[in-house]
Short mmCIF file of C-alpha atoms in Angstrom, two decimals:
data_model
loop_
_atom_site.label_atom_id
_atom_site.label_comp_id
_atom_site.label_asym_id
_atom_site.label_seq_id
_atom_site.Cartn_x
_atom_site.Cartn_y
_atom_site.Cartn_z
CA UNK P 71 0.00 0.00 0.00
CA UNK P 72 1.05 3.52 -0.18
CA UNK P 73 3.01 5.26 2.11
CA UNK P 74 2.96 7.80 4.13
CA UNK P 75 3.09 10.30 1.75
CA UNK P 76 1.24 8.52 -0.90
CA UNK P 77 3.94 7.47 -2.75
CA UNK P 78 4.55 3.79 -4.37
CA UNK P 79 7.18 1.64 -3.19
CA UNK P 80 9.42 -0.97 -4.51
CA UNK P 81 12.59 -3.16 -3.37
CA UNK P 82 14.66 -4.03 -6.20
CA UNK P 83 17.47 -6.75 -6.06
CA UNK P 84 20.19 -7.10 -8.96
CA UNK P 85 23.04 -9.49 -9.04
CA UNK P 86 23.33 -10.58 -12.70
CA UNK P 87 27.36 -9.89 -12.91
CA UNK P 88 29.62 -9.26 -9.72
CA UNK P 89 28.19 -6.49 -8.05
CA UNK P 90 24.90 -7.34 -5.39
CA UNK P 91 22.82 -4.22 -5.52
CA UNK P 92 19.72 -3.99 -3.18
CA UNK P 93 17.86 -0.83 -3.37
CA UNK P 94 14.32 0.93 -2.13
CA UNK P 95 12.40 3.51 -4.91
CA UNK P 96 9.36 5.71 -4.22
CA UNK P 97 7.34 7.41 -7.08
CA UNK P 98 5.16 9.76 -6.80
CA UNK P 99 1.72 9.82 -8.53
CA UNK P 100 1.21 13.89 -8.31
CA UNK P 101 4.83 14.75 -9.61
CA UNK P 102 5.83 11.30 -11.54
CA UNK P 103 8.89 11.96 -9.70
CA UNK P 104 11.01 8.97 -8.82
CA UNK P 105 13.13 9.33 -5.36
CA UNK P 106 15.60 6.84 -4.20
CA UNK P 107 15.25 5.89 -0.58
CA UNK P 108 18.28 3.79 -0.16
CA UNK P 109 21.13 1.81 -2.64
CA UNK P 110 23.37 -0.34 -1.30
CA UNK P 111 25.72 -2.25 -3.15
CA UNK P 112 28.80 -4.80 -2.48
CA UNK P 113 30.96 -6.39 -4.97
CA UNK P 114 32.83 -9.45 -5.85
CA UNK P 115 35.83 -8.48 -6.14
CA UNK P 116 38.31 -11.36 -7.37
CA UNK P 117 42.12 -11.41 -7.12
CA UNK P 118 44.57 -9.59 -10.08
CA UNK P 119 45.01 -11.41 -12.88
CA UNK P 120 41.67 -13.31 -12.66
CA UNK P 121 37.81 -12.95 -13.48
CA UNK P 122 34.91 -13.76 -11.25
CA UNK P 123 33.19 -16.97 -11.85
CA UNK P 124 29.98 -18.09 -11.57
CA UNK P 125 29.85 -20.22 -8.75
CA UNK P 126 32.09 -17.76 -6.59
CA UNK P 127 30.03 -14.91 -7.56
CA UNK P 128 26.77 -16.71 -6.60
CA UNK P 129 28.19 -17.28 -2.95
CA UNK P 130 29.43 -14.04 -2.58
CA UNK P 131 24.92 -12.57 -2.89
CA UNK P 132 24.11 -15.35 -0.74
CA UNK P 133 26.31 -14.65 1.49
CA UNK P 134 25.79 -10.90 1.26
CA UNK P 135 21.98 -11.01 0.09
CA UNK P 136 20.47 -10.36 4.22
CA UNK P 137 23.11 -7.86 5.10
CA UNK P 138 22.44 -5.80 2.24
CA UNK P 139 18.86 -6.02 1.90
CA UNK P 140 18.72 -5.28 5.99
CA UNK P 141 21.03 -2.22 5.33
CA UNK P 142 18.74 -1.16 1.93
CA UNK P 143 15.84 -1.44 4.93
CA UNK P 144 17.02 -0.08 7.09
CA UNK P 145 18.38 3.37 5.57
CA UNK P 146 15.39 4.26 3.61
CA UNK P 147 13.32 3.81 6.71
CA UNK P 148 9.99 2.80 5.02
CA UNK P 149 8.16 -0.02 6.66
CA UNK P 150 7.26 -3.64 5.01
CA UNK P 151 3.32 -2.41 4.73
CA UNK P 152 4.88 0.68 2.68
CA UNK P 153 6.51 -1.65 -0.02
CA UNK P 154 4.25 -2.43 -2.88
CA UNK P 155 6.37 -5.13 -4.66
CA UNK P 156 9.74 -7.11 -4.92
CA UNK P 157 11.63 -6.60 -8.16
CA UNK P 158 14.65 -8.71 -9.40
CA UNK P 159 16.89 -9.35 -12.31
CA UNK P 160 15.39 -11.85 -14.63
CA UNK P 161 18.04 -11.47 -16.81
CA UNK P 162 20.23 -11.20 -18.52
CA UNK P 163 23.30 -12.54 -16.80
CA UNK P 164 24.96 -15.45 -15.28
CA UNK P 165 23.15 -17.92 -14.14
CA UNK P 166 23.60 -19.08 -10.46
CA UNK P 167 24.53 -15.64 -9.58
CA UNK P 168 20.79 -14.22 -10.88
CA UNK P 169 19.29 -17.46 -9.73
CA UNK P 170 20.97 -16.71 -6.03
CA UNK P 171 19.25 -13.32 -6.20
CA UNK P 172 15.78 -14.75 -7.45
CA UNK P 173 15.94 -17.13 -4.50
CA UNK P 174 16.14 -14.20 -1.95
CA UNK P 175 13.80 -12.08 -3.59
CA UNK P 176 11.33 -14.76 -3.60
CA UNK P 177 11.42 -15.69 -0.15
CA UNK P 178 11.21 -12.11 1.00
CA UNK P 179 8.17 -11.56 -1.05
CA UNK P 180 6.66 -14.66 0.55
CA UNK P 181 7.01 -13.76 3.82
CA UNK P 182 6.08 -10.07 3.59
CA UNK P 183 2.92 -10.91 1.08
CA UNK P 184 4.60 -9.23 -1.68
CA UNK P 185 4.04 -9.82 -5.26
CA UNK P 186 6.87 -10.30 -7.38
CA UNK P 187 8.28 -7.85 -10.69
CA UNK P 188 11.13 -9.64 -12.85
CA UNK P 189 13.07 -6.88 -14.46
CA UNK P 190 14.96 -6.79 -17.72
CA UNK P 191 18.67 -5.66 -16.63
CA UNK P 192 19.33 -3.41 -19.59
CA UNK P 193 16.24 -1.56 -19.36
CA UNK P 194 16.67 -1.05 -15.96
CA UNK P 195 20.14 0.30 -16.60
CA UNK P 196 18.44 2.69 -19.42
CA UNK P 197 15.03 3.58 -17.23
CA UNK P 198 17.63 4.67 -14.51
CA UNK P 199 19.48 6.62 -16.60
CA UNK P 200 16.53 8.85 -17.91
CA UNK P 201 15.05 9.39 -14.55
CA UNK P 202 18.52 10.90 -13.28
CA UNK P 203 19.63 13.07 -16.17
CA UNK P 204 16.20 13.54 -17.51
CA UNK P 205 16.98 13.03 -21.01
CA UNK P 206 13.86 12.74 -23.02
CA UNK P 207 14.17 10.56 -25.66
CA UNK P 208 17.96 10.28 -26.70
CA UNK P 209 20.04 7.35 -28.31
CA UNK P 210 21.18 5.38 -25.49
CA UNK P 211 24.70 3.59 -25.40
CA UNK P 212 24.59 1.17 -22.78
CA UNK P 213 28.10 -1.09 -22.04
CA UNK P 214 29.36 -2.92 -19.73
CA UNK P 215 31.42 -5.79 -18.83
CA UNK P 216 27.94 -8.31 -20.32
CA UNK P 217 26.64 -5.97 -22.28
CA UNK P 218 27.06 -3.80 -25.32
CA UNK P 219 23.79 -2.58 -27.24
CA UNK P 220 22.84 0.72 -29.34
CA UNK P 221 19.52 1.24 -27.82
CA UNK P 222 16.15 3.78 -29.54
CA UNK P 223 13.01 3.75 -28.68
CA UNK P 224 10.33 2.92 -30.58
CA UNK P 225 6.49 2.29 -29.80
CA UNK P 226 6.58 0.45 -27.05
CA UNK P 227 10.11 -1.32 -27.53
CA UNK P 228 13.74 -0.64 -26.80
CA UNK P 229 15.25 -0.95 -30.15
CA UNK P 230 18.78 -2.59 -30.59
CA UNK P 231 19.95 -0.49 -33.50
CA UNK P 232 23.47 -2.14 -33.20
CA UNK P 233 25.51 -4.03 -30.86
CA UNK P 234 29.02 -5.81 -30.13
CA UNK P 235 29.02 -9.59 -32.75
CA UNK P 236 31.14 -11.25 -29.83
CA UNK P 237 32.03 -9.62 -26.34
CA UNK P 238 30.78 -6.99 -24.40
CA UNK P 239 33.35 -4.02 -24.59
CA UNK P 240 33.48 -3.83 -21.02
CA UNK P 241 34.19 -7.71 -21.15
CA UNK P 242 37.32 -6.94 -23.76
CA UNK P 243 38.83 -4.14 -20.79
CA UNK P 244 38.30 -6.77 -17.71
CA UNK P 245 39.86 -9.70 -19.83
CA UNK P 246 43.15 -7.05 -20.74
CA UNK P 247 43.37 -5.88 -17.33
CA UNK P 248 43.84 -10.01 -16.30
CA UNK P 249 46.54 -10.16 -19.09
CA UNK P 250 48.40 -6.80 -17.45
CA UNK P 251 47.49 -8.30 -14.01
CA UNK P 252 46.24 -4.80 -13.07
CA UNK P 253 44.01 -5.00 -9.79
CA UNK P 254 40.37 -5.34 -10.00
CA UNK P 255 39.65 -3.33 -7.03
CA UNK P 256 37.12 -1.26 -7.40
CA UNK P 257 36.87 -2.56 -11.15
CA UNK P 258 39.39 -3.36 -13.36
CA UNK P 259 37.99 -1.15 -15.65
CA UNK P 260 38.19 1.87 -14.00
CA UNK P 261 42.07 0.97 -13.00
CA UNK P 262 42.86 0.57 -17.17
CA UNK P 263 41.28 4.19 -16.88
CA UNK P 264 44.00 5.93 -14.55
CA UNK P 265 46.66 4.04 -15.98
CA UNK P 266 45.52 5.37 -19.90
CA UNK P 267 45.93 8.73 -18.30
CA UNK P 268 49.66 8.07 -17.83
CA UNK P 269 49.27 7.00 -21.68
CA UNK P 270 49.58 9.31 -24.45
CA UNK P 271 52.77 9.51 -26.08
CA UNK P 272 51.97 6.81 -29.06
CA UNK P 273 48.92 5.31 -29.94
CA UNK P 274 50.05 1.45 -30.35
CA UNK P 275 47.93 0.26 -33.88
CA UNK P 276 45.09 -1.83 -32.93
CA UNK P 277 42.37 -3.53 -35.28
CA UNK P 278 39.64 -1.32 -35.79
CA UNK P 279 36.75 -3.52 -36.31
CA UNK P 280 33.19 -1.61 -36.93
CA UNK P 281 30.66 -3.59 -38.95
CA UNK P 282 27.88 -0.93 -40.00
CA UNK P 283 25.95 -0.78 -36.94
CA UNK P 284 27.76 -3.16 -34.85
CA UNK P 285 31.21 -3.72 -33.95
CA UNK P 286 33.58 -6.18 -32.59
CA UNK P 287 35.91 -6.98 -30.06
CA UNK P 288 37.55 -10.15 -29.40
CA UNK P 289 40.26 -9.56 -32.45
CA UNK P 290 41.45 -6.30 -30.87
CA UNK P 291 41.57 -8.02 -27.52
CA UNK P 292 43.71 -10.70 -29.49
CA UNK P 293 46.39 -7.88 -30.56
CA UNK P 294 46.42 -5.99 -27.42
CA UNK P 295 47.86 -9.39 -25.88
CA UNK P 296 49.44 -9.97 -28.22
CA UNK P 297 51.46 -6.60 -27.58
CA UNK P 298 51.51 -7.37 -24.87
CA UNK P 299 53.34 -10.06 -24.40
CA UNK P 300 55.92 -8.52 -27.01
CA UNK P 301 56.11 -5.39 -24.28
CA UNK P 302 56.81 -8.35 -21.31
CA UNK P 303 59.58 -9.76 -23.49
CA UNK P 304 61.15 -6.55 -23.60
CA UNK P 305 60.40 -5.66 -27.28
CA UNK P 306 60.03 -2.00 -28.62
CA UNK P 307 56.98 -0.86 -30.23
CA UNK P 308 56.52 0.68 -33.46
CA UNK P 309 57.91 4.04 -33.08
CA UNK P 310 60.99 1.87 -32.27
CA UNK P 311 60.93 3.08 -28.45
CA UNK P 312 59.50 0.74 -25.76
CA UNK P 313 56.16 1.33 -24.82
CA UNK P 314 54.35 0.84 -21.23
CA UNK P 315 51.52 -0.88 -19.84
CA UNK P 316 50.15 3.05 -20.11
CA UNK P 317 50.58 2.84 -23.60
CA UNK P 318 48.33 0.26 -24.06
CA UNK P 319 45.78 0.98 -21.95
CA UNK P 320 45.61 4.30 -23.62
CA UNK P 321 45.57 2.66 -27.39
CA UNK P 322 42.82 0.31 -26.12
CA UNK P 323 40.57 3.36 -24.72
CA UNK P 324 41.50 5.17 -28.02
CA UNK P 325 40.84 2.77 -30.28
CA UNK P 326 37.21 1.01 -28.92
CA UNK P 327 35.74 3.75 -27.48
CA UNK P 328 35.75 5.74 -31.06
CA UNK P 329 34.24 2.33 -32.16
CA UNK P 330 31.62 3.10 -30.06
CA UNK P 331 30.94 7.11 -30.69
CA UNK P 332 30.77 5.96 -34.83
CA UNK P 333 28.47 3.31 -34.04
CA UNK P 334 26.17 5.61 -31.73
CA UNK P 335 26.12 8.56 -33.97
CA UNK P 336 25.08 6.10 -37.48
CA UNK P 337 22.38 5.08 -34.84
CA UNK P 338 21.65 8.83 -34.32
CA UNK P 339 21.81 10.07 -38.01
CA UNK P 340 19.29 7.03 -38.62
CA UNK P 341 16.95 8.15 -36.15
CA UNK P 342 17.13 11.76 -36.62
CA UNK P 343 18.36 12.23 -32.44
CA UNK P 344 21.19 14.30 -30.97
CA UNK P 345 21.11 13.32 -27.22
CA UNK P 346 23.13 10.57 -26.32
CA UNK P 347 22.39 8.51 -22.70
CA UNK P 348 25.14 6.54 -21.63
CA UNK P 349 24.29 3.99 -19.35
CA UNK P 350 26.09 0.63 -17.89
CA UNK P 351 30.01 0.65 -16.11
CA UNK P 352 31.86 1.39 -18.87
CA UNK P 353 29.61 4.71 -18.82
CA UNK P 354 31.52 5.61 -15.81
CA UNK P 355 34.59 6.11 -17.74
CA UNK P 356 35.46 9.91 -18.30
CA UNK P 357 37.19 9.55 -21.64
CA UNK P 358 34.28 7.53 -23.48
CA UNK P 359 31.95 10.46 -22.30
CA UNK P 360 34.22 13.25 -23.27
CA UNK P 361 34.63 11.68 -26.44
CA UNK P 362 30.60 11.03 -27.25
CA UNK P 363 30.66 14.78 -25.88
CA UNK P 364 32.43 15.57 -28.67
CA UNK P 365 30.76 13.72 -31.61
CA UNK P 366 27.57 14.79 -29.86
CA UNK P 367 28.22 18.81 -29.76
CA UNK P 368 29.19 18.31 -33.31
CA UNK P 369 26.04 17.62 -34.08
CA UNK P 370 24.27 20.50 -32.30
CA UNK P 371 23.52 17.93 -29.14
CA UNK P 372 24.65 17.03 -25.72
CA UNK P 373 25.37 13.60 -23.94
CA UNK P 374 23.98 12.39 -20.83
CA UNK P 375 25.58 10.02 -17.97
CA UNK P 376 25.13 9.22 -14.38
CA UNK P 377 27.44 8.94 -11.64
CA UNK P 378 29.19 5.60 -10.27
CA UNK P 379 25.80 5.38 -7.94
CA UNK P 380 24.26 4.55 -10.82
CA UNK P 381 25.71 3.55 -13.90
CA UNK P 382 27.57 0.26 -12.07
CA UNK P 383 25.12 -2.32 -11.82
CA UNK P 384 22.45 -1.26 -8.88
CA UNK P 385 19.48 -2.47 -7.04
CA UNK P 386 18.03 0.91 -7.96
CA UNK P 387 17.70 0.24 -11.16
CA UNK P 388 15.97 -2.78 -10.77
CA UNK P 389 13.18 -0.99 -8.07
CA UNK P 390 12.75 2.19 -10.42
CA UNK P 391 11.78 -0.14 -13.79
CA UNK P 392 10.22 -2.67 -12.08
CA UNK P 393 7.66 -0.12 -10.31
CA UNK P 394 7.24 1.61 -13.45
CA UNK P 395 6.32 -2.14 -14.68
CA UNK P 396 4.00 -2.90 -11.64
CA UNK P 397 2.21 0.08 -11.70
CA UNK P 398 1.17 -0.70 -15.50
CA UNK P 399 -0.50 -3.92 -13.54
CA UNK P 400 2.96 -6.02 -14.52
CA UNK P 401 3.05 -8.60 -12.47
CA UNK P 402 5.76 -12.08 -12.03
CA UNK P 403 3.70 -14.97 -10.47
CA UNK P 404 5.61 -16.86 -8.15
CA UNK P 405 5.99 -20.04 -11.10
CA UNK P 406 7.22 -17.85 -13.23
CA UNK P 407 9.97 -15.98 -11.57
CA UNK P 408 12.87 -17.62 -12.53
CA UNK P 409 15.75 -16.01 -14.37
CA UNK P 410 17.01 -16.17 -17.98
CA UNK P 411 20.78 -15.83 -19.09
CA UNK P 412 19.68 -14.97 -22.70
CA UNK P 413 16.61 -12.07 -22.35
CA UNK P 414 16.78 -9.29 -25.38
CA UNK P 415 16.24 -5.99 -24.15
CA UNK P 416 13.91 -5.68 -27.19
CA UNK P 417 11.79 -8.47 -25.50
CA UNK P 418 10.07 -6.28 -23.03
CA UNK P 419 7.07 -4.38 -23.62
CA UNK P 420 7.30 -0.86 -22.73
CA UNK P 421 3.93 -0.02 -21.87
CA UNK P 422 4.60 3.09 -19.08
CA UNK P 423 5.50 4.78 -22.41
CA UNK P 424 3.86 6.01 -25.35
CA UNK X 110 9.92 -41.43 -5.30
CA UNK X 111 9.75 -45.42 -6.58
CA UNK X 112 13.98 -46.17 -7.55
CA UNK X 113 14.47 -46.04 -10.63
CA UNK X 114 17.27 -48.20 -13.06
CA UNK X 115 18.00 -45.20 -14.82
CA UNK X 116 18.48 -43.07 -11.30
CA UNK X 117 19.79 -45.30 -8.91
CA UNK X 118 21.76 -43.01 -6.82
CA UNK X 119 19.38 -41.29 -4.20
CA UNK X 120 18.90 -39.30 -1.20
CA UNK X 121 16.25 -37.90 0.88
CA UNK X 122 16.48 -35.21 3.29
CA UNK X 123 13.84 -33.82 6.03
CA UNK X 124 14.28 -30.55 6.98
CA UNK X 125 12.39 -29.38 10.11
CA UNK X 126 10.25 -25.81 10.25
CA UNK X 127 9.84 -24.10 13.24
CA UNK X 128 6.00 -23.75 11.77
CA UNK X 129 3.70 -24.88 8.48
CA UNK X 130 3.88 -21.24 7.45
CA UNK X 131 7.62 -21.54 6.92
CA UNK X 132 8.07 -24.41 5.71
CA UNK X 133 5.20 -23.88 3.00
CA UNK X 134 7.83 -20.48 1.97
CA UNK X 135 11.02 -22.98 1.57
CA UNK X 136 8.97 -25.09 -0.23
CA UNK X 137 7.39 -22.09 -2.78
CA UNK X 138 10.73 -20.37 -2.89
CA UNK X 139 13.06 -23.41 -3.87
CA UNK X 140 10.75 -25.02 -6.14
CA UNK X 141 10.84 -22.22 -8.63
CA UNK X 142 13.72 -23.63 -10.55
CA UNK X 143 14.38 -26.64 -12.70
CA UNK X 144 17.21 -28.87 -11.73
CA UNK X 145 19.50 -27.81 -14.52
CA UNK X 146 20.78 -31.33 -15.58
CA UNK X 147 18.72 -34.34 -16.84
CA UNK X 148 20.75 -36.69 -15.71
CA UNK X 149 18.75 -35.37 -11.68
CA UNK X 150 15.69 -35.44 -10.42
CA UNK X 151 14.21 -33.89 -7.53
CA UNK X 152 10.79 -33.45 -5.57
CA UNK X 153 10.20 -31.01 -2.97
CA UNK X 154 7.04 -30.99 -0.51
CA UNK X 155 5.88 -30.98 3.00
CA UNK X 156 5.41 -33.60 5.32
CA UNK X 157 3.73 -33.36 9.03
CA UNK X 158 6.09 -34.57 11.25
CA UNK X 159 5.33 -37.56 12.58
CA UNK X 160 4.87 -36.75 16.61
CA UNK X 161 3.06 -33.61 16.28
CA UNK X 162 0.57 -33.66 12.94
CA UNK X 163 -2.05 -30.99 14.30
CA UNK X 164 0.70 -28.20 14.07
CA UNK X 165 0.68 -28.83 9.78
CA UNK X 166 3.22 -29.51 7.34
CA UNK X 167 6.23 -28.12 9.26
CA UNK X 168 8.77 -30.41 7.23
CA UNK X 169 10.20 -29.83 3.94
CA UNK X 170 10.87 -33.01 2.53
CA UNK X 171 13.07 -33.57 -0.82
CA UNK X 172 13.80 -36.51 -2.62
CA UNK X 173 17.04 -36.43 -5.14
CA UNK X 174 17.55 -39.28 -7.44
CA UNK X 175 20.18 -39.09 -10.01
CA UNK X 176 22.43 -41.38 -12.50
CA UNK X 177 25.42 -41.15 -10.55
CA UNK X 178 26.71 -40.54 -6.75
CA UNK X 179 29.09 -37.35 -8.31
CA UNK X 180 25.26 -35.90 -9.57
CA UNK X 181 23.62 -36.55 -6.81
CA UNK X 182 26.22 -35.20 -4.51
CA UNK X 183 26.61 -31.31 -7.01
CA UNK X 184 22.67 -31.16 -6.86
CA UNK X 185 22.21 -31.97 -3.11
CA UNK X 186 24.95 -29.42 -2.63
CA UNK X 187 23.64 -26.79 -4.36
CA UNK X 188 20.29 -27.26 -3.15
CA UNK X 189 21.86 -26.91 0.28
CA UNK X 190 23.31 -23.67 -0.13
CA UNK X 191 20.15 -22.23 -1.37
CA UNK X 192 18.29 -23.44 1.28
CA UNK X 193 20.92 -22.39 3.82
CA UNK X 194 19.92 -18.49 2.05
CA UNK X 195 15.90 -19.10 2.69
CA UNK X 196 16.74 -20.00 6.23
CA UNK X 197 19.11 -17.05 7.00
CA UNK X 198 16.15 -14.48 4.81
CA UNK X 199 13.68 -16.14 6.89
CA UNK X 200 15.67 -15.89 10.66
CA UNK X 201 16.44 -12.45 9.79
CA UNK X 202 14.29 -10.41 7.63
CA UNK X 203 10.73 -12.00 8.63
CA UNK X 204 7.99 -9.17 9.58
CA UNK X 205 8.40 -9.88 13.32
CA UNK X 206 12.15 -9.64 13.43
CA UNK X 207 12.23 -6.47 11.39
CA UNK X 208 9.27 -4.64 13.16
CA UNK X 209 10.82 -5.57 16.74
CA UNK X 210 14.19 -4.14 15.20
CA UNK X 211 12.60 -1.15 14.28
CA UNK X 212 10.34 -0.57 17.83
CA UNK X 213 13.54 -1.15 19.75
CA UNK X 214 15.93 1.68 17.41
#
């Protein structure tokens, strides 16, 4: 029921990748306006050098599901009456991590009497993103470590207007940072970030592989270990000086980030848009949005992007689309709520939008 | 469960409730998802126990059969750590435990 203040409530739970993200979201019916009450997150982090896997990952949320939910609880201080539904990743994701998540969710909605909202991960990502920078109706780039979509809408849908033919972008950074050994702590991604920084003084030649609307990214992965291992066995690099861990992380950042900007403005021209939403952890990075800044001024428009809070994967997310869901009269029965590692973001039918 | 030549490895285990109404959760909570290999099967429901049958179902009862020991032993495992999740959601975040949290902050 309502709260207080007349506003809907919803608990949203997310734990399709590494990161368990619990979080509380009100909306109110006289503004529309969507206020977060509480987002707590904790990640898997796994040792240098390595990637998390999925039976690791899925102990970590159990093991971490009750403490964050009770912390989620506790800080937005709304009671169990006040929460209209549970929400929870569906998909996409891996599998006994989102299943660990489901399992939670599901038991907390049984106890408290709650019915149940399985969310689509990417449009929560993208429904998140347009609530905090209030973008209208831009293109919206959303990457990430799983994920790596061009993203319109159109009646009812969220079209994929291009996307990686392999790995996620995101997925090609976390897999170089493992062959550098750079830390994963708080992501590996944002460590390849402040090392680029350091980067600068060549720009190491790496495939550039954009197909039309999509791109690709496991043959520029290829080369950058491939270089590597030539910098590790003490080889120089084309300019005929040696070149530094730096280096490469800058050529990397270079080199698939302008992927990206070319495939979001052909998705842009096509559509006749000049406001680009970035959303997803690779959003995060300040280079990627400096560059789409630039394409997107170019074209007489502006990019949008949210802050760590919410562009890393979030429980807030997952409350905020599912309660837009819920309060179209979506609803997950109980037999139904399992999760899905394949679910197209184009699956989901939009209807809180015209 | 009758055995089965195909599934001749099995195991059952009873796990006790502290009430019907909890038990009934487990059993609506884990059920949800398929056993993700063929080669295991699995049935979950509640049982009264035995000495005290006017306080409900108050056992979860599953039955695992699978092809081999190594099968049976990954599902019952994984099932366990699940279950080990309900329990700790259930001891910790029920509506009495959070609302007697709450009155005594």
């Amino acid at each position: 029921m309502p709260d207080a203040k007349g506003r809907r409530i919803a608990l949203g739970c997310e734990g399709s990748a590494n990161k368990l993200g619990i979080g509380i979201i009100a909306h109110d019916p006289l503004t529309g306006e969507a206020i977060v009450l509480s987002n707590v997150r904790d990640t898997f982090v796994s040792p240098p050098g390595t990637g998390f896997l999925p039976k690791d990952t899925a102990r970590h949320h159990r093991a971490y599901f009750v403490r964050v939910a009770k912390k989620a609880l506790a800080a937005s201080g709304v009671s169990i009456d006040e929460i209209d539904c549970i929400c929870y990743t569906k998909g996409p994701g891996m599998g006994g991590p989102l299943t660990s998540v489901a399992v939670g969710a599901r038991t907390l909605a049984l106890l408290w009497g709650k019915e149940l909202v399985g969310v689509n991960h990417c449009v929560g990502h993208i429904e998140m993103g347009r609530a905090i920078t209030g973008a209208s109706n831009p293109v919206v780039l959303y990457v990430s470590g799983g994920n790596t979509q061009v993203i319109a809408y159109a009646e009812q849908r969220y079209r994929i207007f291009g996307e990686t033919l392999d790995i996620a972008v995101g997925n090609c950074l976390d897999r170089f940072a493992r062959t550098l050994e750079i830390s994963n702590d708080p992501a590996p991604g944002y460590n390849i970030e402040q090392l680029a920084k350091q980067g600068g003084r060549v720009l190491l030649d790496l495939p550039y592989a954009v197909k039309g609307m999509d791109c690709s990214f496991s043959g520029i992965l290829g080369r950058a270990d491939d270089l590597a291992a030539q910098m590790k066995a003490g080889e120089p690099g084309p300019d005929g000086e040696p070149f530094t861990p730096a280096d490469l992380c800058f050529s990397l950042q270079e080199t698939v980030f302008a992927m990206l900007v070319e495939i979001t403005e052909r998705a842009m021209a096509h559509v006749g848009s000049n406001q680009v939403l970035i959303v997803g952890g690779v959003g995060c990075n300040e280079r990627l949005q400096e560059m789409m800044g630039a394409m997107a001024a170019e074209r007489g428009g502006s990019v949008y992007a949210t802050d760590e809070r919410f562009c890393i994967d979030n429980g807030i997310m997952i409350a905020h689309a599912g309660l837009l869901a819920y309060e179209t009269g979506f609803r997950t029965p109980l037999e139904e709520s399992t999760c899905t590692q394949r679910f197209r973001t184009d699956e989901v039918f939009v209807k809180w939008r015209d | 469960m009758a055995t089965d030549d195909n599934f001749p490895c099995s195991l059952t285990l009873q796990v006790p409730f502290p009430d019907a109404r909890l038990a009934s959760v487990a059993l609506q909570a884990l059920r949800v998802d398929k056993e993700l290999s063929g080669l295991v099967k699995r049935e979950l429901t509640t049982v009264a126990a035995p000495e005290s049958s006017d306080a409900g179902e108050t056992i979860l009862r599953v039955d695992y059969k699978a092809t081999t020991n190594r099968m049976l032993r990954v599902a019952v495992n994984s099932f366990m750590d699940s279950l080990a999740l309900v329990l700790e959601v259930q001891e910790e975040m029920d509506v009495d435990v959070i609302e007697s949290e709450k009155a005594s902050q």
